[in-house]
Each structure stands twice: as structure tokens, then as C-alpha cells.
PDB file of C-alpha atoms in Angstrom:
ATOM      1  CA  MET A  78     -13.890  76.924  33.102  1.00  0.00           C
ATOM      2  CA  PRO A  79     -11.490  79.698  34.209  1.00  0.00           C
ATOM      3  CA  ASP A  80      -9.886  81.798  31.503  1.00  0.00           C
ATOM      4  CA  LEU A  81      -6.095  81.122  31.404  1.00  0.00           C
ATOM      5  CA  PRO A  82      -4.839  82.907  28.351  1.00  0.00           C
ATOM      6  CA  ASN A  83      -1.196  82.632  29.292  1.00  0.00           C
ATOM      7  CA  ILE A  84      -1.199  78.829  29.587  1.00  0.00           C
ATOM      8  CA  LYS A  85      -0.730  76.324  26.767  1.00  0.00           C
ATOM      9  CA  PRO A  86      -3.515  73.815  27.423  1.00  0.00           C
ATOM     10  CA  GLU A  87      -1.711  70.903  25.752  1.00  0.00           C
ATOM     11  CA  LEU A  88       1.167  71.283  28.227  1.00  0.00           C
ATOM     12  CA  LEU A  89      -0.932  71.719  31.386  1.00  0.00           C
ATOM     13  CA  ASP A  90      -1.242  68.495  33.342  1.00  0.00           C
ATOM     14  CA  ILE A  91      -4.404  67.972  35.458  1.00  0.00           C
ATOM     15  CA  PRO A  92      -3.234  66.066  38.573  1.00  0.00           C
ATOM     16  CA  THR A  93      -5.317  63.020  39.613  1.00  0.00           C
ATOM     17  CA  VAL A  94      -4.969  60.337  42.204  1.00  0.00           C
ATOM     18  CA  ALA A  95      -4.546  57.747  39.436  1.00  0.00           C
ATOM     19  CA  LYS A  96      -1.466  59.591  38.143  1.00  0.00           C
ATOM     20  CA  LEU A  97       0.104  59.218  41.567  1.00  0.00           C
ATOM     21  CA  ALA A  98       0.288  55.453  41.220  1.00  0.00           C
ATOM     22  CA  PRO A  99       3.909  54.294  41.685  1.00  0.00           C
ATOM     23  CA  VAL A 100       5.850  53.237  38.577  1.00  0.00           C
ATOM     24  CA  GLY A 101       9.103  51.286  38.156  1.00  0.00           C
ATOM     25  CA  SER A 102      10.665  48.533  40.153  1.00  0.00           C
ATOM     26  CA  LEU A 103      10.227  48.899  43.897  1.00  0.00           C
ATOM     27  CA  ALA A 104      11.510  45.443  44.880  1.00  0.00           C
ATOM     28  CA  HIS A 105      14.752  46.773  46.405  1.00  0.00           C
ATOM     29  CA  PRO A 106      14.930  48.215  49.943  1.00  0.00           C
ATOM     30  CA  PRO A 107      14.694  52.005  50.258  1.00  0.00           C
ATOM     31  CA  ARG A 108      18.115  53.480  49.583  1.00  0.00           C
ATOM     32  CA  ILE A 109      19.335  56.116  52.063  1.00  0.00           C
ATOM     33  CA  LEU A 110      22.574  58.110  51.851  1.00  0.00           C
ATOM     34  CA  LEU A 111      23.892  59.723  55.031  1.00  0.00           C
ATOM     35  CA  LEU A 112      26.318  62.686  55.131  1.00  0.00           C
ATOM     36  CA  TYR A 113      28.060  64.134  58.168  1.00  0.00           C
ATOM     37  CA  GLY A 114      30.028  67.342  58.601  1.00  0.00           C
ATOM     38  CA  SER A 115      33.166  66.771  60.633  1.00  0.00           C
ATOM     39  CA  LEU A 116      36.590  65.238  60.103  1.00  0.00           C
ATOM     40  CA  ARG A 117      37.492  64.968  63.789  1.00  0.00           C
ATOM     41  CA  GLU A 118      38.432  61.528  65.142  1.00  0.00           C
ATOM     42  CA  ARG A 119      35.754  61.828  67.802  1.00  0.00           C
ATOM     43  CA  SER A 120      33.077  63.346  65.561  1.00  0.00           C
ATOM     44  CA  PHE A 121      29.661  63.619  67.132  1.00  0.00           C
ATOM     45  CA  SER A 122      27.980  64.273  63.814  1.00  0.00           C
ATOM     46  CA  ARG A 123      29.504  61.013  62.545  1.00  0.00           C
ATOM     47  CA  PHE A 124      28.352  59.211  65.687  1.00  0.00           C
ATOM     48  CA  LEU A 125      24.823  60.559  65.255  1.00  0.00           C
ATOM     49  CA  VAL A 126      24.770  59.508  61.580  1.00  0.00           C
ATOM     50  CA  TYR A 127      25.807  55.953  62.557  1.00  0.00           C
ATOM     51  CA  GLU A 128      22.978  55.839  65.108  1.00  0.00           C
ATOM     52  CA  ALA A 129      20.559  57.006  62.456  1.00  0.00           C
ATOM     53  CA  ALA A 130      21.907  54.390  60.040  1.00  0.00           C
ATOM     54  CA  ARG A 131      21.298  51.593  62.568  1.00  0.00           C
ATOM     55  CA  ILE A 132      17.712  52.715  62.987  1.00  0.00           C
ATOM     56  CA  LEU A 133      17.123  52.895  59.266  1.00  0.00           C
ATOM     57  CA  GLU A 134      18.629  49.453  58.747  1.00  0.00           C
ATOM     58  CA  HIS A 135      16.301  48.107  61.412  1.00  0.00           C
ATOM     59  CA  PHE A 136      13.346  49.503  59.411  1.00  0.00           C
ATOM     60  CA  GLY A 137      14.658  47.689  56.314  1.00  0.00           C
ATOM     61  CA  ALA A 138      16.576  50.411  54.476  1.00  0.00           C
ATOM     62  CA  GLU A 139      19.829  49.908  52.600  1.00  0.00           C
ATOM     63  CA  VAL A 140      22.140  52.608  53.899  1.00  0.00           C
ATOM     64  CA  LYS A 141      25.449  54.058  52.752  1.00  0.00           C
ATOM     65  CA  ILE A 142      27.557  56.630  54.598  1.00  0.00           C
ATOM     66  CA  PHE A 143      29.852  58.888  52.666  1.00  0.00           C
ATOM     67  CA  ASP A 144      33.233  59.619  54.225  1.00  0.00           C
ATOM     68  CA  PRO A 145      34.176  63.238  53.501  1.00  0.00           C
ATOM     69  CA  MET A 146      37.833  62.731  54.309  1.00  0.00           C
ATOM     70  CA  GLU A 147      39.981  63.688  51.292  1.00  0.00           C
ATOM     71  CA  LEU A 148      37.071  65.292  49.392  1.00  0.00           C
ATOM     72  CA  PRO A 149      38.679  68.404  47.865  1.00  0.00           C
ATOM     73  CA  MET A 150      37.080  71.839  48.063  1.00  0.00           C
ATOM     74  CA  ALA A 151      34.444  72.350  45.454  1.00  0.00           C
ATOM     75  CA  GLY A 152      35.970  73.746  42.210  1.00  0.00           C
ATOM     76  CA  SER A 153      39.544  72.952  43.186  1.00  0.00           C
ATOM     77  CA  VAL A 154      39.829  69.768  41.179  1.00  0.00           C
ATOM     78  CA  PRO A 155      38.124  68.311  38.091  1.00  0.00           C
ATOM     79  CA  GLU A 156      34.769  66.566  38.550  1.00  0.00           C
ATOM     80  CA  THR A 157      36.485  63.295  37.660  1.00  0.00           C
ATOM     81  CA  HIS A 158      38.244  63.196  41.096  1.00  0.00           C
ATOM     82  CA  PRO A 159      37.427  59.808  42.659  1.00  0.00           C
ATOM     83  CA  LYS A 160      35.812  61.256  45.756  1.00  0.00           C
ATOM     84  CA  VAL A 161      33.615  63.602  43.740  1.00  0.00           C
ATOM     85  CA  VAL A 162      32.544  60.687  41.522  1.00  0.00           C
ATOM     86  CA  GLU A 163      31.834  58.574  44.550  1.00  0.00           C
ATOM     87  CA  LEU A 164      29.631  61.262  46.184  1.00  0.00           C
ATOM     88  CA  ARG A 165      27.693  61.957  43.051  1.00  0.00           C
ATOM     89  CA  GLU A 166      27.086  58.273  42.324  1.00  0.00           C
ATOM     90  CA  LEU A 167      25.819  57.765  45.845  1.00  0.00           C
ATOM     91  CA  SER A 168      23.461  60.736  45.497  1.00  0.00           C
ATOM     92  CA  LEU A 169      22.080  59.296  42.282  1.00  0.00           C
ATOM     93  CA  TRP A 170      21.776  55.868  43.930  1.00  0.00           C
ATOM     94  CA  SER A 171      19.827  57.272  46.874  1.00  0.00           C
ATOM     95  CA  GLU A 172      16.064  57.669  47.275  1.00  0.00           C
ATOM     96  CA  GLY A 173      16.419  59.549  50.556  1.00  0.00           C
ATOM     97  CA  GLN A 174      19.244  61.289  52.436  1.00  0.00           C
ATOM     98  CA  VAL A 175      20.227  62.350  55.969  1.00  0.00           C
ATOM     99  CA  TRP A 176      22.400  65.417  56.516  1.00  0.00           C
ATOM    100  CA  CYS A 177      23.986  66.013  59.877  1.00  0.00           C
ATOM    101  CA  SER A 178      26.407  68.826  60.714  1.00  0.00           C
ATOM    102  CA  PRO A 179      27.947  70.320  63.830  1.00  0.00           C
ATOM    103  CA  GLU A 180      27.226  73.949  64.416  1.00  0.00           C
ATOM    104  CA  ARG A 181      30.294  76.138  63.907  1.00  0.00           C
ATOM    105  CA  HIS A 182      30.130  79.912  64.272  1.00  0.00           C
ATOM    106  CA  GLY A 183      26.342  79.666  64.127  1.00  0.00           C
ATOM    107  CA  ALA A 184      26.252  77.787  60.800  1.00  0.00           C
ATOM    108  CA  VAL A 185      26.976  74.503  59.018  1.00  0.00           C
ATOM    109  CA  THR A 186      30.595  73.451  58.807  1.00  0.00           C
ATOM    110  CA  ALA A 187      32.711  73.844  55.667  1.00  0.00           C
ATOM    111  CA  VAL A 188      32.959  70.030  55.509  1.00  0.00           C
ATOM    112  CA  MET A 189      29.184  69.765  55.294  1.00  0.00           C
ATOM    113  CA  LYS A 190      28.679  72.609  52.820  1.00  0.00           C
ATOM    114  CA  ASN A 191      31.478  71.274  50.627  1.00  0.00           C
ATOM    115  CA  GLN A 192      29.731  67.950  50.152  1.00  0.00           C
ATOM    116  CA  ILE A 193      26.479  69.630  49.203  1.00  0.00           C
ATOM    117  CA  ASP A 194      28.349  72.035  46.820  1.00  0.00           C
ATOM    118  CA  TRP A 195      29.772  69.037  44.950  1.00  0.00           C
ATOM    119  CA  ILE A 196      26.280  67.638  44.246  1.00  0.00           C
ATOM    120  CA  PRO A 197      25.020  69.437  41.123  1.00  0.00           C
ATOM    121  CA  LEU A 198      21.405  70.317  40.451  1.00  0.00           C
ATOM    122  CA  GLU A 199      21.874  68.715  37.002  1.00  0.00           C
ATOM    123  CA  GLN A 200      24.321  66.115  35.765  1.00  0.00           C
ATOM    124  CA  GLY A 201      23.596  65.704  32.090  1.00  0.00           C
ATOM    125  CA  ALA A 202      20.012  64.537  31.884  1.00  0.00           C
ATOM    126  CA  LEU A 203      20.070  63.420  35.510  1.00  0.00           C
ATOM    127  CA  ARG A 204      19.337  65.359  38.712  1.00  0.00           C
ATOM    128  CA  PRO A 205      21.246  63.763  41.616  1.00  0.00           C
ATOM    129  CA  SER A 206      19.172  65.378  44.373  1.00  0.00           C
ATOM    130  CA  GLN A 207      15.745  66.279  42.941  1.00  0.00           C
ATOM    131  CA  GLY A 208      12.874  64.248  44.367  1.00  0.00           C
ATOM    132  CA  ARG A 209      14.901  62.616  47.174  1.00  0.00           C
ATOM    133  CA  THR A 210      13.527  62.747  50.711  1.00  0.00           C
ATOM    134  CA  LEU A 211      15.755  64.508  53.263  1.00  0.00           C
ATOM    135  CA  ALA A 212      16.109  64.500  57.029  1.00  0.00           C
ATOM    136  CA  VAL A 213      18.253  67.115  58.751  1.00  0.00           C
ATOM    137  CA  MET A 214      20.090  66.895  62.086  1.00  0.00           C
ATOM    138  CA  GLN A 215      22.726  68.858  63.990  1.00  0.00           C
ATOM    139  CA  VAL A 216      24.974  68.474  67.031  1.00  0.00           C
ATOM    140  CA  CYS A 217      25.796  71.371  69.296  1.00  0.00           C
ATOM    141  CA  GLY A 218      28.785  71.911  71.567  1.00  0.00           C
ATOM    142  CA  GLY A 219      26.671  73.984  73.941  1.00  0.00           C
ATOM    143  CA  SER A 220      22.995  74.809  74.392  1.00  0.00           C
ATOM    144  CA  GLN A 221      20.450  73.677  71.845  1.00  0.00           C
ATOM    145  CA  SER A 222      20.294  75.616  68.627  1.00  0.00           C
ATOM    146  CA  PHE A 223      18.484  75.241  65.311  1.00  0.00           C
ATOM    147  CA  ASN A 224      20.760  77.354  63.118  1.00  0.00           C
ATOM    148  CA  VAL A 225      22.228  74.332  61.302  1.00  0.00           C
ATOM    149  CA  VAL A 226      18.986  72.472  60.644  1.00  0.00           C
ATOM    150  CA  ASN A 227      17.406  75.695  59.389  1.00  0.00           C
ATOM    151  CA  THR A 228      20.298  76.193  56.974  1.00  0.00           C
ATOM    152  CA  LEU A 229      20.217  72.542  55.879  1.00  0.00           C
ATOM    153  CA  ARG A 230      16.432  72.983  55.152  1.00  0.00           C
ATOM    154  CA  LEU A 231      17.236  75.981  52.971  1.00  0.00           C
ATOM    155  CA  LEU A 232      19.850  73.984  51.111  1.00  0.00           C
ATOM    156  CA  GLY A 233      17.540  70.989  50.736  1.00  0.00           C
ATOM    157  CA  ARG A 234      14.860  73.214  49.200  1.00  0.00           C
ATOM    158  CA  TRP A 235      17.434  74.661  46.824  1.00  0.00           C
ATOM    159  CA  MET A 236      18.428  71.112  45.838  1.00  0.00           C
ATOM    160  CA  ARG A 237      14.794  70.318  45.104  1.00  0.00           C
ATOM    161  CA  MET A 238      14.479  67.717  47.836  1.00  0.00           C
ATOM    162  CA  PHE A 239      11.445  66.750  49.928  1.00  0.00           C
ATOM    163  CA  THR A 240      12.600  67.699  53.418  1.00  0.00           C
ATOM    164  CA  ILE A 241      10.526  66.051  56.178  1.00  0.00           C
ATOM    165  CA  PRO A 242       9.003  68.285  58.892  1.00  0.00           C
ATOM    166  CA  ASN A 243      10.723  66.527  61.854  1.00  0.00           C
ATOM    167  CA  GLN A 244      14.390  67.244  62.733  1.00  0.00           C
ATOM    168  CA  SER A 245      16.977  66.548  65.423  1.00  0.00           C
ATOM    169  CA  SER A 246      19.198  68.957  67.314  1.00  0.00           C
ATOM    170  CA  VAL A 247      21.409  67.477  70.055  1.00  0.00           C
ATOM    171  CA  PRO A 248      22.761  70.003  72.577  1.00  0.00           C
ATOM    172  CA  MET A 249      26.006  69.397  74.519  1.00  0.00           C
ATOM    173  CA  ALA A 250      26.641  66.414  72.318  1.00  0.00           C
ATOM    174  CA  TYR A 251      29.761  65.418  74.288  1.00  0.00           C
ATOM    175  CA  LYS A 252      27.389  64.343  77.088  1.00  0.00           C
ATOM    176  CA  GLU A 253      25.122  62.260  74.856  1.00  0.00           C
ATOM    177  CA  PHE A 254      27.659  59.711  73.555  1.00  0.00           C
ATOM    178  CA  ASP A 255      29.692  57.135  75.453  1.00  0.00           C
ATOM    179  CA  ASP A 256      33.338  56.270  74.949  1.00  0.00           C
ATOM    180  CA  ALA A 257      32.430  53.859  72.161  1.00  0.00           C
ATOM    181  CA  GLY A 258      30.559  56.530  70.259  1.00  0.00           C
ATOM    182  CA  ARG A 259      27.107  55.137  71.004  1.00  0.00           C
ATOM    183  CA  MET A 260      24.318  57.526  71.928  1.00  0.00           C
ATOM    184  CA  ARG A 261      23.004  57.249  75.424  1.00  0.00           C
ATOM    185  CA  PRO A 262      19.259  56.722  76.111  1.00  0.00           C
ATOM    186  CA  SER A 263      17.526  60.113  76.268  1.00  0.00           C
ATOM    187  CA  ALA A 264      14.745  62.216  74.816  1.00  0.00           C
ATOM    188  CA  TYR A 265      17.256  63.344  72.192  1.00  0.00           C
ATOM    189  CA  TYR A 266      17.815  59.732  71.107  1.00  0.00           C
ATOM    190  CA  GLU A 267      14.085  59.178  70.914  1.00  0.00           C
ATOM    191  CA  ARG A 268      13.819  62.219  68.662  1.00  0.00           C
ATOM    192  CA  VAL A 269      16.396  60.676  66.356  1.00  0.00           C
ATOM    193  CA  VAL A 270      14.225  57.569  66.207  1.00  0.00           C
ATOM    194  CA  ASP A 271      11.182  59.740  65.391  1.00  0.00           C
ATOM    195  CA  VAL A 272      13.069  61.511  62.623  1.00  0.00           C
ATOM    196  CA  MET A 273      14.304  58.300  60.991  1.00  0.00           C
ATOM    197  CA  GLU A 274      10.845  56.734  61.278  1.00  0.00           C
ATOM    198  CA  GLU A 275       9.305  59.726  59.518  1.00  0.00           C
ATOM    199  CA  LEU A 276      12.036  59.730  56.827  1.00  0.00           C
ATOM    200  CA  PHE A 277      11.495  56.047  56.156  1.00  0.00           C
ATOM    201  CA  LYS A 278       7.713  56.472  55.896  1.00  0.00           C
ATOM    202  CA  MET A 279       8.011  59.475  53.551  1.00  0.00           C
ATOM    203  CA  THR A 280      10.558  57.671  51.392  1.00  0.00           C
ATOM    204  CA  LEU A 281       8.207  54.711  51.041  1.00  0.00           C
ATOM    205  CA  LEU A 282       5.319  57.087  50.239  1.00  0.00           C
ATOM    206  CA  LEU A 283       7.211  58.893  47.457  1.00  0.00           C
ATOM    207  CA  ARG A 284       8.926  55.900  45.852  1.00  0.00           C
ATOM    208  CA  GLY A 285       7.913  55.535  42.209  1.00  0.00           C
ATOM    209  CA  ARG A 286       6.166  58.898  42.304  1.00  0.00           C
ATOM    210  CA  THR A 287       8.974  61.458  42.319  1.00  0.00           C
ATOM    211  CA  ASP A 288       9.193  61.763  38.500  1.00  0.00           C
ATOM    212  CA  TYR A 289       5.535  62.773  38.353  1.00  0.00           C
ATOM    213  CA  LEU A 290       5.722  65.000  41.476  1.00  0.00           C
ATOM    214  CA  THR A 291       8.690  66.924  40.096  1.00  0.00           C
ATOM    215  CA  ASP A 292       7.357  67.325  36.560  1.00  0.00           C
ATOM    216  CA  ARG A 293       6.689  71.018  36.031  1.00  0.00           C
ATOM    217  CA  TYR A 294       4.666  72.996  33.514  1.00  0.00           C
ATOM    218  CA  SER A 295       7.475  75.569  33.045  1.00  0.00           C
ATOM    219  CA  GLU A 296       9.963  72.821  32.172  1.00  0.00           C
ATOM    220  CA  ARG A 297       7.524  71.101  29.809  1.00  0.00           C
ATOM    221  CA  ASN A 298       7.037  74.459  28.121  1.00  0.00           C
ATOM    222  CA  GLU A 299      10.820  75.036  27.927  1.00  0.00           C
ATOM    223  CA  ARG A 300      11.304  71.608  26.303  1.00  0.00           C
ATOM    224  CA  ALA A 301       8.559  72.298  23.828  1.00  0.00           C
ATOM    225  CA  VAL A 302      10.142  75.633  22.798  1.00  0.00           C
ATOM    226  CA  LYS A 303      13.565  73.987  22.375  1.00  0.00           C
ATOM    227  CA  ALA A 304      12.011  71.270  20.250  1.00  0.00           C
ATOM    228  CA  ILE A 305      10.476  73.878  17.959  1.00  0.00           C
ATOM    229  CA  ASP A 306      13.807  75.690  17.705  1.00  0.00           C
ATOM    230  CA  ARG A 307      15.538  72.505  16.736  1.00  0.00           C
ATOM    231  CA  GLN A 308      12.997  71.877  14.014  1.00  0.00           C
ATOM    232  CA  LEU A 309      13.379  75.425  12.713  1.00  0.00           C
ATOM    233  CA  GLY A 310      17.133  74.960  12.730  1.00  0.00           C
ATOM    234  CA  LYS A 311      16.785  72.051  10.296  1.00  0.00           C
ATOM    235  CA  ILE A 312      14.787  74.069   7.782  1.00  0.00           C
TER     236      ILE A 312
END
């Protein structure tokens, strides 16, 4: 056996296939939350999110789309604001998420970032984003770019989410949607189908396993130290 003098053996988990067996109730459909990053009346990111939602519903998911209208800037109001409470409850409810933003000045929009900023890494004993699957998409006003999806991947990693490999970037989005806001048939639409298919599969794969997959040695060690400190405090 290797010599690991800096590790506490009683806190080191040895992963096995058996430990990856799903736990908890999985009778409900996969729950997917979708966020978009524009308040414009003719918002292509919203149109794309609705197309994604239709595909996910066809696969059997239960989907909810958060409306960012009237969500205050992060930190400007108490966390008890109704829109903040709604967003956080939806994030806790979800098992997977879809984030879609327009590209503005080479980056995500303030509307998109504001929603993510309102979702905390920790909410009491709960973690509203950790362990959720995530698919990222963007719409472009001009030629195809990947600035937004790259930034969304960075944010998803920071939020401790499982971001799927596939992604969607729709260039010249104004050409890809009809007057009713429906996406026209194209290779870009097919990519959206691919992304939602992959998200749905990965969400099914991780259901009932995320607690084990996100259980970390460092955090077990931290909890053990705190427990000892509490016991010493009672002496």
C-alpha cells in the first residue's frame, strides 16, 4: 500500500461501482431549469431557450423557465425579494439547467450574469447549484463566436456543476427564427437537439448519485475538525 502520511485513513473514501448506485426517489421526471439573458421583446436567447424546453419536454423532462424581468441587481435588495426567492427555489428544485445568453461586447450579458450571481454556492446547509448538470448556449448578432459559452462554462465550474461537453452557438440569430419566434430548420437547430439530448442523458445518469459524487475528502476533514472543536468547547 502507498504511504500517505498526510491523509486520515478513516476519512478517505475508496470509490467503488457499488457506491455509485442511485439513492432516493427517482419516480419524478428529470427537472430542468432554463435561464436566458435578455429582456428584449424579441429576445433570441429566450426563443432559443423555449426551443430547448420543447425538446426536453419531448424527452420527458419537467421544465421551468425563469423570467429575469424585474430581478434586481445582485446585492441591491435583500435576499427575501420575491424574484430572488423564486430563482433560488427553482435552482434547488432543478436537477439540470440550461443557460443561454446573447453575446454583448464579447461576453455574457448583465442580465445573464445577474441571475447567476443571485444563486449562492451555499444556502444554509443546501447548495443550490452543486451537482446539477448544465448545458450552455449562446446567440450571436454576427458571425459565430464561442466567447459566451466559454464564460458560461467557467461560471458553471465555479458553481460546482457538471457541464456537458456539447454546446450551441447560433450566429446571426435574427436569420434563424421566424416571426413567431420559432427556430427554422438548420444545422444549428440540429445542434440544439444534440445538446438537449446529451443534457437529458447526463441528467438521467447522475440522478441519485450527485451527493456521493460531490462528497469530498477535504470537506469531510473540515467537518471532523469542527466536530472536535465543538466537543472541546463543551469541556
